[in-house]
Coordinates of C-alpha atoms in Angstrom, one line a residue:
Chain A
M1 CA 56.1 41.9 -93.5
S2 CA 53.3 43.9 -91.9
E3 CA 54.5 47.1 -90.3
K4 CA 51.6 46.9 -87.9
V5 CA 51.5 45.2 -84.6
L6 CA 48.7 43.7 -82.6
M7 CA 48.1 45.6 -79.4
K8 CA 45.7 46.1 -76.6
G9 CA 44.3 49.6 -76.4
N10 CA 46.1 50.2 -73.1
E11 CA 49.4 49.1 -74.5
A12 CA 48.9 51.4 -77.5
I13 CA 48.4 54.4 -75.2
A14 CA 51.6 53.5 -73.3
E15 CA 53.8 52.9 -76.4
A16 CA 52.4 56.0 -78.1
A17 CA 53.2 58.1 -75.1
I18 CA 56.8 56.9 -75.1
L19 CA 57.1 57.7 -78.9
A20 CA 55.7 61.1 -78.2
G21 CA 58.6 61.8 -75.8
C22 CA 57.0 61.0 -72.5
H23 CA 59.7 59.4 -70.4
H24 CA 57.9 59.9 -67.0
Y25 CA 54.9 57.9 -66.0
F26 CA 53.3 57.7 -62.6
G27 CA 50.4 55.5 -61.8
Y28 CA 48.6 53.0 -59.7
P29 CA 47.0 49.8 -60.9
I30 CA 43.3 49.6 -61.4
T31 CA 41.2 47.4 -63.8
P32 CA 40.6 47.9 -66.7
Q33 CA 43.7 50.1 -67.4
T34 CA 46.4 48.2 -65.5
E35 CA 48.2 47.2 -68.8
V36 CA 49.2 50.9 -69.2
A37 CA 51.2 50.7 -66.0
A38 CA 52.4 47.1 -66.7
Y39 CA 53.6 48.1 -70.1
M40 CA 55.4 51.2 -68.8
A41 CA 57.0 49.1 -66.0
K42 CA 58.6 47.0 -68.7
R43 CA 59.5 49.7 -71.2
M44 CA 60.6 52.7 -69.2
P45 CA 63.7 51.1 -67.7
K46 CA 64.8 50.1 -71.2
I47 CA 64.7 53.7 -72.5
G48 CA 66.1 55.3 -69.4
G49 CA 62.8 56.7 -68.4
T50 CA 60.9 56.7 -65.1
F51 CA 58.2 54.3 -64.2
L52 CA 56.9 54.7 -60.7
Q53 CA 54.0 52.9 -59.1
A54 CA 52.9 55.4 -56.5
E55 CA 51.2 54.5 -53.3
S56 CA 48.0 56.0 -54.4
E57 CA 46.4 57.9 -57.3
V58 CA 46.6 61.1 -55.3
S59 CA 50.3 60.6 -55.0
A60 CA 50.7 59.8 -58.7
I61 CA 49.0 62.9 -59.9
N62 CA 51.2 65.1 -57.6
M63 CA 54.3 63.4 -59.1
V64 CA 52.8 64.4 -62.4
I65 CA 52.6 68.1 -61.2
G66 CA 56.3 67.9 -60.2
V67 CA 57.5 66.6 -63.6
A68 CA 55.2 68.9 -65.6
S69 CA 56.7 71.9 -63.7
T70 CA 60.0 71.0 -65.2
G71 CA 58.6 71.1 -68.7
K72 CA 59.0 67.4 -69.4
R73 CA 56.3 65.3 -71.0
V74 CA 54.5 63.3 -68.3
M75 CA 51.5 61.0 -68.1
T76 CA 49.3 59.2 -65.6
S77 CA 46.5 56.8 -66.2
S78 CA 43.7 55.3 -64.2
S79 CA 40.1 54.2 -64.3
S80 CA 37.0 56.0 -63.0
P81 CA 37.3 55.7 -59.2
G82 CA 41.1 56.5 -59.5
V83 CA 40.4 59.5 -61.7
S84 CA 38.1 60.9 -59.0
L85 CA 41.0 60.7 -56.6
K86 CA 43.2 62.6 -59.1
A87 CA 40.6 65.3 -59.5
E88 CA 42.3 67.6 -57.0
G89 CA 45.6 67.3 -58.8
I90 CA 44.0 67.9 -62.2
S91 CA 42.5 71.1 -60.9
Y92 CA 46.0 72.2 -59.6
L93 CA 47.5 71.4 -63.0
A94 CA 44.8 73.6 -64.5
G95 CA 45.5 76.3 -62.0
C96 CA 49.2 76.2 -62.7
D97 CA 48.6 76.0 -66.5
L98 CA 50.8 72.9 -66.7
P99 CA 50.7 70.5 -69.6
A100 CA 50.1 66.8 -68.8
V101 CA 48.2 63.8 -70.2
V102 CA 45.7 62.0 -68.0
V103 CA 44.2 58.8 -69.2
N104 CA 40.8 57.5 -68.0
V105 CA 39.9 54.0 -69.1
Q106 CA 36.4 54.1 -67.7
R107 CA 34.6 51.4 -65.8
G108 CA 31.1 51.3 -64.3
G109 CA 30.1 53.7 -61.5
P110 CA 29.2 55.5 -59.3
G111 CA 31.3 54.4 -56.4
L112 CA 33.3 51.2 -56.8
G113 CA 30.8 50.3 -59.6
G114 CA 32.4 47.5 -61.5
I115 CA 35.2 46.6 -63.8
Q116 CA 33.2 46.3 -67.0
P117 CA 33.3 49.2 -69.6
S118 CA 31.4 52.4 -69.1
Q119 CA 31.2 56.0 -70.4
S120 CA 29.7 57.5 -67.4
D121 CA 32.6 59.8 -66.5
Y122 CA 31.5 62.1 -69.4
F123 CA 30.4 65.0 -67.1
Q124 CA 33.4 64.6 -64.9
S125 CA 35.7 64.8 -67.9
V126 CA 34.2 67.5 -70.0
K127 CA 32.8 69.8 -67.3
G128 CA 36.0 69.9 -65.3
G129 CA 35.8 67.2 -62.6
G130 CA 37.8 69.1 -60.0
H131 CA 37.1 72.4 -58.3
G132 CA 37.3 75.8 -60.0
D133 CA 36.8 77.2 -63.5
Y134 CA 38.7 75.1 -66.0
H135 CA 38.5 72.7 -68.9
N136 CA 40.6 69.8 -70.0
I137 CA 40.9 68.9 -73.6
V138 CA 39.1 65.5 -73.8
L139 CA 39.8 63.0 -76.6
A140 CA 37.6 60.0 -77.2
P141 CA 39.3 57.2 -79.2
A142 CA 37.1 54.6 -81.0
S143 CA 39.8 52.1 -82.1
V144 CA 43.2 50.8 -80.9
Q145 CA 44.7 52.9 -83.7
E146 CA 43.1 56.0 -82.2
M147 CA 44.3 55.1 -78.7
A148 CA 47.8 55.6 -80.2
S149 CA 47.1 58.5 -82.6
L150 CA 45.1 60.5 -80.1
T151 CA 47.8 59.9 -77.4
F152 CA 50.3 61.6 -79.8
K153 CA 47.7 64.4 -80.3
A154 CA 47.1 64.7 -76.5
F155 CA 50.7 65.4 -75.8
D156 CA 50.9 67.9 -78.6
L157 CA 47.8 69.8 -77.5
A158 CA 48.8 69.7 -73.9
D159 CA 52.1 71.4 -74.7
K160 CA 50.6 73.8 -77.3
Y161 CA 48.0 75.1 -74.8
S162 CA 49.8 74.4 -71.5
M163 CA 47.0 72.4 -70.0
V164 CA 45.7 68.9 -69.3
S165 CA 44.7 66.7 -72.2
M166 CA 42.6 63.7 -71.2
I167 CA 42.2 60.5 -73.1
L168 CA 38.7 59.3 -72.3
A169 CA 38.5 55.7 -73.2
D170 CA 36.4 52.8 -71.9
G171 CA 37.3 49.4 -70.6
T172 CA 36.6 47.7 -74.0
M173 CA 38.9 50.2 -75.8
G174 CA 41.6 49.4 -73.2
Q175 CA 41.2 45.6 -73.4
M176 CA 40.4 45.0 -77.0
M177 CA 43.2 44.0 -79.4
E178 CA 43.5 45.5 -82.9
P179 CA 46.2 46.1 -85.5
V180 CA 48.0 49.4 -85.0
S181 CA 50.6 51.4 -86.8
L182 CA 52.8 53.3 -84.3
D183 CA 54.0 56.2 -86.4
A184 CA 54.2 59.3 -84.3
G185 CA 55.1 61.4 -87.3
E186 CA 57.0 64.5 -86.4
V187 CA 56.8 65.4 -82.8
N188 CA 56.5 69.2 -82.2
T189 CA 58.5 70.8 -79.5
Y190 CA 57.3 73.8 -77.7
E191 CA 59.2 76.5 -75.8
K192 CA 58.5 76.4 -72.1
P193 CA 60.2 79.5 -70.6
W194 CA 58.2 79.0 -67.4
A195 CA 59.7 75.6 -66.7
L196 CA 61.6 74.9 -63.5
T197 CA 64.9 73.9 -64.9
G198 CA 67.4 75.8 -62.7
T199 CA 68.3 79.4 -63.3
N200 CA 72.1 78.9 -63.6
C201 CA 72.1 82.3 -62.0
E202 CA 71.2 83.7 -65.4
R203 CA 67.5 84.6 -65.0
K204 CA 64.9 85.2 -62.3
H205 CA 63.3 82.3 -60.5
N206 CA 60.4 80.7 -62.2
I207 CA 57.4 80.0 -60.0
V208 CA 54.8 77.4 -60.8
N209 CA 51.8 78.1 -58.5
S210 CA 48.0 78.2 -58.5
L211 CA 47.7 80.5 -55.5
Y212 CA 47.0 84.1 -56.2
L213 CA 47.2 86.5 -53.3
K214 CA 45.3 89.3 -55.0
P215 CA 41.7 88.5 -56.0
E216 CA 42.2 90.9 -59.0
A217 CA 45.0 88.8 -60.3
L218 CA 43.1 85.6 -59.9
D219 CA 40.1 87.2 -61.6
Q220 CA 42.3 88.3 -64.5
K221 CA 44.0 84.9 -64.8
N222 CA 40.7 83.1 -65.1
F223 CA 39.5 85.5 -67.8
E224 CA 42.8 84.9 -69.7
R225 CA 42.4 81.2 -69.4
Y226 CA 38.9 81.3 -70.8
E227 CA 40.3 83.3 -73.8
K228 CA 42.6 80.4 -74.4
Y229 CA 39.7 78.0 -74.1
K230 CA 37.8 80.0 -76.7
T231 CA 40.8 79.7 -79.1
I232 CA 40.7 75.9 -78.6
E233 CA 37.0 75.7 -79.2
E234 CA 37.5 77.5 -82.5
N235 CA 40.6 75.5 -83.7
E236 CA 40.8 72.1 -82.2
V237 CA 37.3 70.4 -82.6
M238 CA 37.6 66.9 -84.1
Y239 CA 34.8 64.7 -85.2
E240 CA 34.0 62.0 -87.8
E241 CA 30.9 62.2 -90.0
Y242 CA 29.4 58.9 -91.2
L243 CA 26.8 58.8 -94.0
M244 CA 25.5 62.3 -93.0
D245 CA 25.0 63.7 -96.5
D246 CA 21.3 62.7 -96.8
A247 CA 20.7 61.7 -93.2
E248 CA 17.3 62.4 -91.6
I249 CA 18.3 60.9 -88.3
C250 CA 21.6 61.7 -86.7
V251 CA 23.2 59.3 -84.3
V252 CA 25.7 60.9 -81.9
S253 CA 28.1 58.5 -80.2
F254 CA 31.8 58.2 -79.2
G255 CA 34.2 55.5 -78.4
I256 CA 33.1 51.8 -78.5
T257 CA 29.4 52.7 -78.8
A258 CA 30.1 54.6 -82.0
R259 CA 31.5 51.3 -83.4
V260 CA 28.4 49.4 -82.4
A261 CA 26.2 52.2 -83.8
K262 CA 28.0 52.0 -87.1
N263 CA 27.0 48.4 -87.3
A264 CA 23.4 49.3 -86.6
I265 CA 23.5 52.3 -89.1
N266 CA 24.7 50.0 -91.9
E267 CA 21.8 47.6 -91.2
A268 CA 19.3 50.5 -91.1
R269 CA 20.7 51.9 -94.3
A270 CA 20.2 48.5 -96.0
K271 CA 16.5 48.8 -95.1
G272 CA 16.4 52.3 -96.6
V273 CA 16.4 54.3 -93.4
K274 CA 18.3 57.5 -93.9
V275 CA 20.5 57.6 -90.8
G276 CA 24.0 58.8 -90.3
M277 CA 26.4 59.6 -87.4
I278 CA 28.4 62.4 -86.0
R279 CA 31.1 60.9 -83.8
P280 CA 32.7 63.5 -81.6
I281 CA 36.5 62.8 -81.3
T282 CA 37.0 65.8 -79.1
L283 CA 34.4 65.7 -76.3
W284 CA 35.7 69.1 -75.1
P285 CA 35.8 71.1 -77.3
F286 CA 32.4 69.6 -78.3
P287 CA 31.6 69.6 -82.1
K288 CA 28.8 72.2 -81.6
K289 CA 28.9 73.7 -85.1
V290 CA 28.5 70.6 -87.2
L291 CA 25.7 69.3 -84.9
N292 CA 23.9 72.6 -85.1
E293 CA 24.1 72.5 -88.9
A294 CA 22.9 68.9 -88.9
A295 CA 19.9 70.0 -86.8
D296 CA 18.7 72.1 -89.8
K297 CA 18.6 69.0 -92.0
C298 CA 17.8 66.1 -89.6
K299 CA 14.4 65.5 -87.9
A300 CA 15.8 63.9 -84.8
F301 CA 19.0 62.9 -83.0
I302 CA 19.9 59.7 -81.1
S303 CA 22.6 59.7 -78.4
V304 CA 24.1 56.3 -78.0
E305 CA 26.0 56.1 -74.8
M306 CA 27.1 53.9 -71.9
S307 CA 25.8 56.4 -69.4
M308 CA 22.4 57.6 -68.3
G309 CA 22.4 60.2 -71.1
Q310 CA 25.1 62.6 -70.0
M311 CA 26.0 63.7 -73.5
I312 CA 22.4 64.6 -74.4
E313 CA 22.8 67.9 -72.6
D314 CA 25.7 68.9 -74.8
I315 CA 23.8 67.8 -77.9
E316 CA 20.7 69.8 -76.9
L317 CA 22.8 72.9 -76.2
A318 CA 24.7 72.5 -79.5
I319 CA 21.5 72.3 -81.5
R320 CA 19.8 74.9 -79.4
C321 CA 17.0 72.3 -78.7
K322 CA 15.8 72.7 -82.3
K323 CA 15.1 68.9 -82.7
P324 CA 14.4 66.1 -80.2
V325 CA 17.3 64.1 -78.9
Y326 CA 16.5 60.5 -78.0
L327 CA 18.6 58.1 -75.9
C328 CA 19.8 54.6 -76.5
N329 CA 21.9 53.4 -73.6
R330 CA 23.1 50.6 -71.4
V331 CA 25.1 51.1 -68.2
G332 CA 26.7 49.1 -65.4
G333 CA 29.2 47.5 -67.7
M334 CA 26.8 46.5 -70.5
I335 CA 27.4 47.6 -74.1
P336 CA 24.4 48.4 -76.2
T337 CA 24.0 45.7 -79.0
P338 CA 23.6 46.6 -82.7
E339 CA 20.1 45.2 -82.4
E340 CA 19.2 47.6 -79.6
V341 CA 20.5 50.6 -81.5
L342 CA 18.7 49.5 -84.7
A343 CA 15.5 49.1 -82.8
K344 CA 15.9 52.7 -81.5
I345 CA 16.7 54.0 -85.0
D346 CA 13.5 52.3 -86.3
E347 CA 11.4 53.7 -83.5
V348 CA 12.7 57.2 -84.0
N349 CA 12.3 56.9 -87.8
E350 CA 8.6 56.0 -87.4
N351 CA 7.7 58.3 -84.5
G352 CA 10.5 60.8 -84.3
G353 CA 10.6 64.4 -85.2
A354 CA 7.8 65.4 -82.8
F355 CA 8.4 66.3 -79.2
Chain B
M1 CA 45.9 13.8 -83.4
E2 CA 47.6 12.4 -80.3
Y3 CA 46.6 14.1 -77.1
K4 CA 48.2 14.2 -73.7
R5 CA 45.9 14.0 -70.8
I6 CA 46.5 17.6 -69.8
T7 CA 47.2 20.3 -72.3
L8 CA 48.2 23.7 -71.0
F9 CA 48.4 27.0 -73.0
A10 CA 50.6 29.7 -71.6
G11 CA 52.4 32.7 -73.1
H12 CA 52.7 36.4 -73.3
Y13 CA 49.4 38.1 -72.6
G14 CA 47.3 38.8 -75.7
S15 CA 49.1 36.0 -77.6
G16 CA 45.9 34.2 -78.2
K17 CA 45.9 31.5 -75.5
T18 CA 42.2 31.6 -74.7
N19 CA 41.0 31.3 -78.3
I20 CA 43.4 28.5 -79.1
A21 CA 42.5 26.6 -75.9
L22 CA 38.8 26.9 -76.8
N23 CA 39.3 25.6 -80.3
Y24 CA 41.7 22.9 -79.1
A25 CA 39.1 21.7 -76.6
L26 CA 36.4 21.6 -79.2
N27 CA 38.7 19.6 -81.6
M28 CA 39.4 17.1 -78.8
K29 CA 35.8 16.7 -78.2
R30 CA 35.1 16.1 -81.9
D31 CA 37.8 13.4 -81.7
G32 CA 35.7 11.6 -79.1
K33 CA 37.5 12.6 -75.9
S34 CA 35.8 13.5 -72.7
V35 CA 37.0 17.1 -72.2
V36 CA 37.2 19.6 -69.4
I37 CA 38.4 23.1 -69.9
A38 CA 39.7 25.2 -67.0
D39 CA 40.2 28.9 -67.0
L40 CA 43.2 29.7 -64.7
D41 CA 43.5 33.3 -65.9
I42 CA 43.7 35.6 -62.9
V43 CA 45.1 38.5 -64.9
N44 CA 42.7 39.3 -67.7
P45 CA 39.4 41.1 -66.8
Y46 CA 37.7 40.8 -70.1
F47 CA 37.4 38.4 -73.0
R48 CA 37.4 35.2 -70.9
T49 CA 36.7 31.6 -71.6
K50 CA 33.5 32.2 -69.6
D51 CA 32.2 34.3 -72.5
S52 CA 32.0 31.0 -74.5
E53 CA 30.2 29.1 -71.8
R54 CA 27.1 28.4 -73.9
E55 CA 29.1 27.1 -76.8
L56 CA 31.1 24.8 -74.6
N57 CA 27.9 23.5 -72.9
E58 CA 26.4 22.7 -76.2
A59 CA 29.5 20.8 -77.3
G60 CA 29.4 18.9 -74.0
I61 CA 32.6 20.3 -72.7
K62 CA 32.7 21.1 -69.0
L63 CA 34.0 24.5 -68.1
I64 CA 35.7 25.1 -64.8
S65 CA 36.0 28.9 -64.2
S66 CA 35.9 31.3 -61.3
S67 CA 32.4 32.4 -60.4
F68 CA 33.9 35.9 -60.6
A69 CA 35.0 35.6 -64.3
S70 CA 33.3 38.1 -66.6
S71 CA 31.6 39.6 -63.6
N72 CA 31.9 43.2 -62.3
I73 CA 34.7 42.4 -59.9
D74 CA 38.3 41.4 -60.5
L75 CA 38.9 38.9 -57.7
P76 CA 41.9 36.7 -58.6
A77 CA 40.4 33.6 -57.0
L78 CA 40.3 30.1 -58.5
P79 CA 37.6 27.5 -57.8
Q80 CA 38.7 24.5 -55.8
E81 CA 37.1 22.4 -58.6
I82 CA 40.3 22.9 -60.6
Y83 CA 41.9 20.2 -58.4
S84 CA 39.5 17.7 -60.0
I85 CA 41.6 18.0 -63.1
V86 CA 44.7 16.6 -61.5
D87 CA 42.8 14.2 -59.2
D88 CA 40.4 12.7 -61.6
K89 CA 42.5 11.2 -64.5
S90 CA 39.5 9.9 -66.5
D91 CA 39.0 13.2 -68.4
Y92 CA 41.2 15.0 -70.8
A93 CA 41.8 18.6 -69.6
V94 CA 42.7 21.8 -71.4
M95 CA 44.1 24.6 -69.1
D96 CA 44.1 28.2 -70.1
I97 CA 46.8 30.0 -68.2
G98 CA 46.9 33.8 -67.6
G99 CA 49.4 35.9 -69.5
D100 CA 53.0 36.3 -68.7
D101 CA 54.7 35.3 -65.5
R102 CA 52.0 37.0 -63.4
G103 CA 49.4 34.8 -64.9
A104 CA 51.5 31.7 -64.7
Y105 CA 51.9 31.9 -60.9
A106 CA 48.4 30.5 -60.5
L107 CA 49.6 27.3 -62.2
G108 CA 52.3 26.7 -59.6
R109 CA 50.0 25.1 -57.1
Y110 CA 49.0 22.3 -59.5
A111 CA 52.5 21.9 -61.1
D112 CA 53.7 19.1 -58.8
S113 CA 50.8 16.9 -59.5
I114 CA 50.9 17.6 -63.3
V115 CA 54.6 16.9 -63.5
R116 CA 54.3 13.7 -61.3
E117 CA 51.6 12.3 -63.6
N118 CA 53.9 13.1 -66.5
N119 CA 51.2 13.0 -69.2
Y120 CA 51.0 16.7 -70.3
E121 CA 51.8 19.0 -73.1
M122 CA 52.5 22.6 -72.2
F123 CA 52.3 25.0 -75.1
M124 CA 54.1 28.3 -75.4
V125 CA 51.9 30.4 -77.6
I126 CA 53.8 33.0 -79.5
N127 CA 52.8 36.0 -81.7
M128 CA 55.6 37.9 -83.5
Y129 CA 53.2 40.8 -84.1
R130 CA 52.9 41.6 -80.4
P131 CA 55.2 44.5 -79.6
L132 CA 56.9 42.9 -76.6
T133 CA 57.6 39.6 -78.4
R134 CA 58.8 40.9 -81.7
D135 CA 62.0 38.9 -81.8
V136 CA 63.4 35.6 -80.6
E137 CA 65.3 37.1 -77.7
S138 CA 62.4 38.9 -76.1
T139 CA 60.1 35.8 -76.7
L140 CA 62.6 33.5 -74.9
E141 CA 62.7 36.0 -72.0
V142 CA 58.9 35.8 -71.5
M143 CA 59.1 32.1 -71.8
Q144 CA 61.7 31.8 -69.1
E145 CA 59.8 34.2 -66.8
I146 CA 56.7 32.0 -67.2
E147 CA 58.6 28.7 -66.5
T148 CA 60.1 30.3 -63.4
A149 CA 56.8 31.5 -62.2
C150 CA 54.9 28.2 -62.6
S151 CA 57.7 25.7 -61.9
M152 CA 57.0 23.9 -65.1
K153 CA 58.8 23.6 -68.4
F154 CA 57.2 24.1 -71.8
T155 CA 57.1 21.0 -74.1
A156 CA 56.2 22.7 -77.4
V157 CA 55.6 25.9 -79.2
V158 CA 52.4 27.2 -81.0
N159 CA 52.9 29.9 -83.5
N160 CA 49.8 32.2 -83.4
S161 CA 51.4 35.2 -85.2
N162 CA 48.7 37.5 -86.3
I163 CA 47.6 41.1 -86.4
G164 CA 44.0 40.5 -85.8
E165 CA 41.4 40.9 -88.6
E166 CA 43.9 42.5 -91.0
T167 CA 46.2 39.4 -91.0
T168 CA 47.1 38.1 -94.4
A169 CA 48.5 34.8 -95.5
Q170 CA 51.8 36.5 -96.2
D171 CA 51.9 37.8 -92.6
V172 CA 51.6 34.3 -91.3
L173 CA 54.3 33.0 -93.8
D174 CA 56.6 35.8 -92.7
S175 CA 56.4 34.7 -89.1
M176 CA 57.5 31.1 -89.8
S177 CA 61.2 31.7 -89.6
Y178 CA 60.7 33.6 -86.3
A179 CA 58.7 30.6 -85.0
D180 CA 61.3 28.1 -86.2
K181 CA 64.0 30.1 -84.5
V182 CA 62.1 30.3 -81.2
A183 CA 61.5 26.6 -81.3
K184 CA 65.2 25.9 -82.1
A185 CA 66.6 28.2 -79.5
S186 CA 64.3 26.8 -76.8
G187 CA 65.0 23.2 -77.9
L188 CA 61.3 22.5 -78.4
P189 CA 59.2 21.4 -81.3
L190 CA 57.0 23.8 -83.2
R191 CA 53.9 21.7 -82.8
L192 CA 51.2 23.9 -84.3
T193 CA 50.6 27.0 -86.3
T194 CA 47.2 28.5 -85.8
V195 CA 45.3 30.8 -88.2
D196 CA 41.9 32.3 -88.6
K197 CA 39.9 29.6 -90.5
K198 CA 39.5 32.2 -93.3
L199 CA 43.2 31.8 -94.1
Y200 CA 43.3 28.0 -93.7
N201 CA 42.8 27.0 -97.4
E202 CA 45.4 29.5 -98.6
L203 CA 48.0 28.2 -96.2
H204 CA 47.4 24.5 -95.3
E205 CA 49.7 23.2 -98.1
K206 CA 52.4 25.7 -97.2
I207 CA 52.6 25.3 -93.5
E208 CA 52.9 22.0 -91.6
N209 CA 50.6 21.3 -88.6
L210 CA 48.3 24.2 -89.4
M211 CA 45.2 24.5 -87.2
P212 CA 42.2 26.7 -88.2
L213 CA 40.6 28.8 -85.5
T214 CA 37.0 29.8 -85.2
L215 CA 37.0 33.2 -83.6
Q216 CA 34.3 35.0 -81.7
D217 CA 32.1 37.5 -83.6
K218 CA 32.3 41.1 -82.6
I219 CA 29.4 43.5 -82.2
W220 CA 31.4 46.5 -83.3
R221 CA 33.0 47.5 -86.6

């Protein structure tokens, strides 16, 4: 009998979180991520965990801060407008150096936008989103299997570096159903001497706080934090290369659009066009090195996104603007079709390489 | 095949109701019936019957669906036209009910008329490879929750056990004892087992009442 089960992406995130040892979840329903909350509502009582539907996203993220302060694994999830509401709390988590997992199953924007899939929270996710100098680790799954495996990874990285890991998915990833194997492997545990677990009169009080009375101390803290970010950029970059060995055109795409692009790349290859793909799995840290190396071999890049081209800026920075970067995109809840991506590949193949 | 005037598909969300309802309606039409299909799903935002509107139109099947289905808003509203299914008894109707008890609430308001007419089949669609209905006990739990929510009783079981594109014939065969047990424990007949049409030839001599499904093409790999 198959060990795999058939899951929606949203359910895979929820179950993977539980298997990773997350027994506390706070959320508020919003399409297209509501199944995360619905699944948690069913499962958490059965394992003695906490599911709580807060009265708002703001409330939920503050509950996350509370549990994270105690050193327990904790998660919240939402979709684009809801994540904007959580931005303040995410900044506080960063300022307190607290580990937590935040899931964003993106929908169209700005504003209320729409419920159909989108990738237009790219800037919000990789550049911070809230106030202050900080980063989140941002993971971009491209299959239901990765919704699970990157959730395991997100909890591990959050604890390892004491910071927020974000799963940046899109509505299609959340809603689509695919086979998934739920093997968490070995779950690492990390010492958390800072956790608020009660002193038992045996140690000094721990304080979790993001307020620094002395500007010198806050200055120093920010520099320290950026040393940590540097380590992460050196050690935690993840990406997938697809047919890049002899590629002259490099498609860059993540999440569901990478899956569509793969379809188009296969068709272009069948016609003899030398095209490949670099799929960032971590959006922060961004796979700068491999892209920069590709820029020495390829004549042009194509960013395939469901945004107005937000990732282009990171690609151009990564390749030091050595080669042109073209855009193939749909927004507002539309997904680019393989035909649209193929047409762009053909166009760039014929005319690309020159600014 | 013998058809009741109204056929309803309900079950755990993600069990495959929409795909089966669509294929079932197309089969009915091929058997010469005049068919209406109604999307009562107020839970699922994506992958709706509405996505198959053109195919249904071409087949001459009328689709009754919320004007908000597959749009950019999730308004759980149902069109008043759904009442035509219970009022106009000249057509055969297939009703696609939303997942779980939450989806089944929407059926409640039509339940009285459907039960009074007493010419319906209500299928419980089951999939052993869905994590919350892995065993008989949890499947029966979902079944009871749905019956309570919609004030109707199931009349038969459809086994749609699959793990998506990776499903093998063996996976389907492995699910048969689960399906039989669910049927037996609920006192209902196992009326159909549904499989991707790619698996039909391999399985049709091994499984009774096997129905092939034509599934939607995906644009991603």
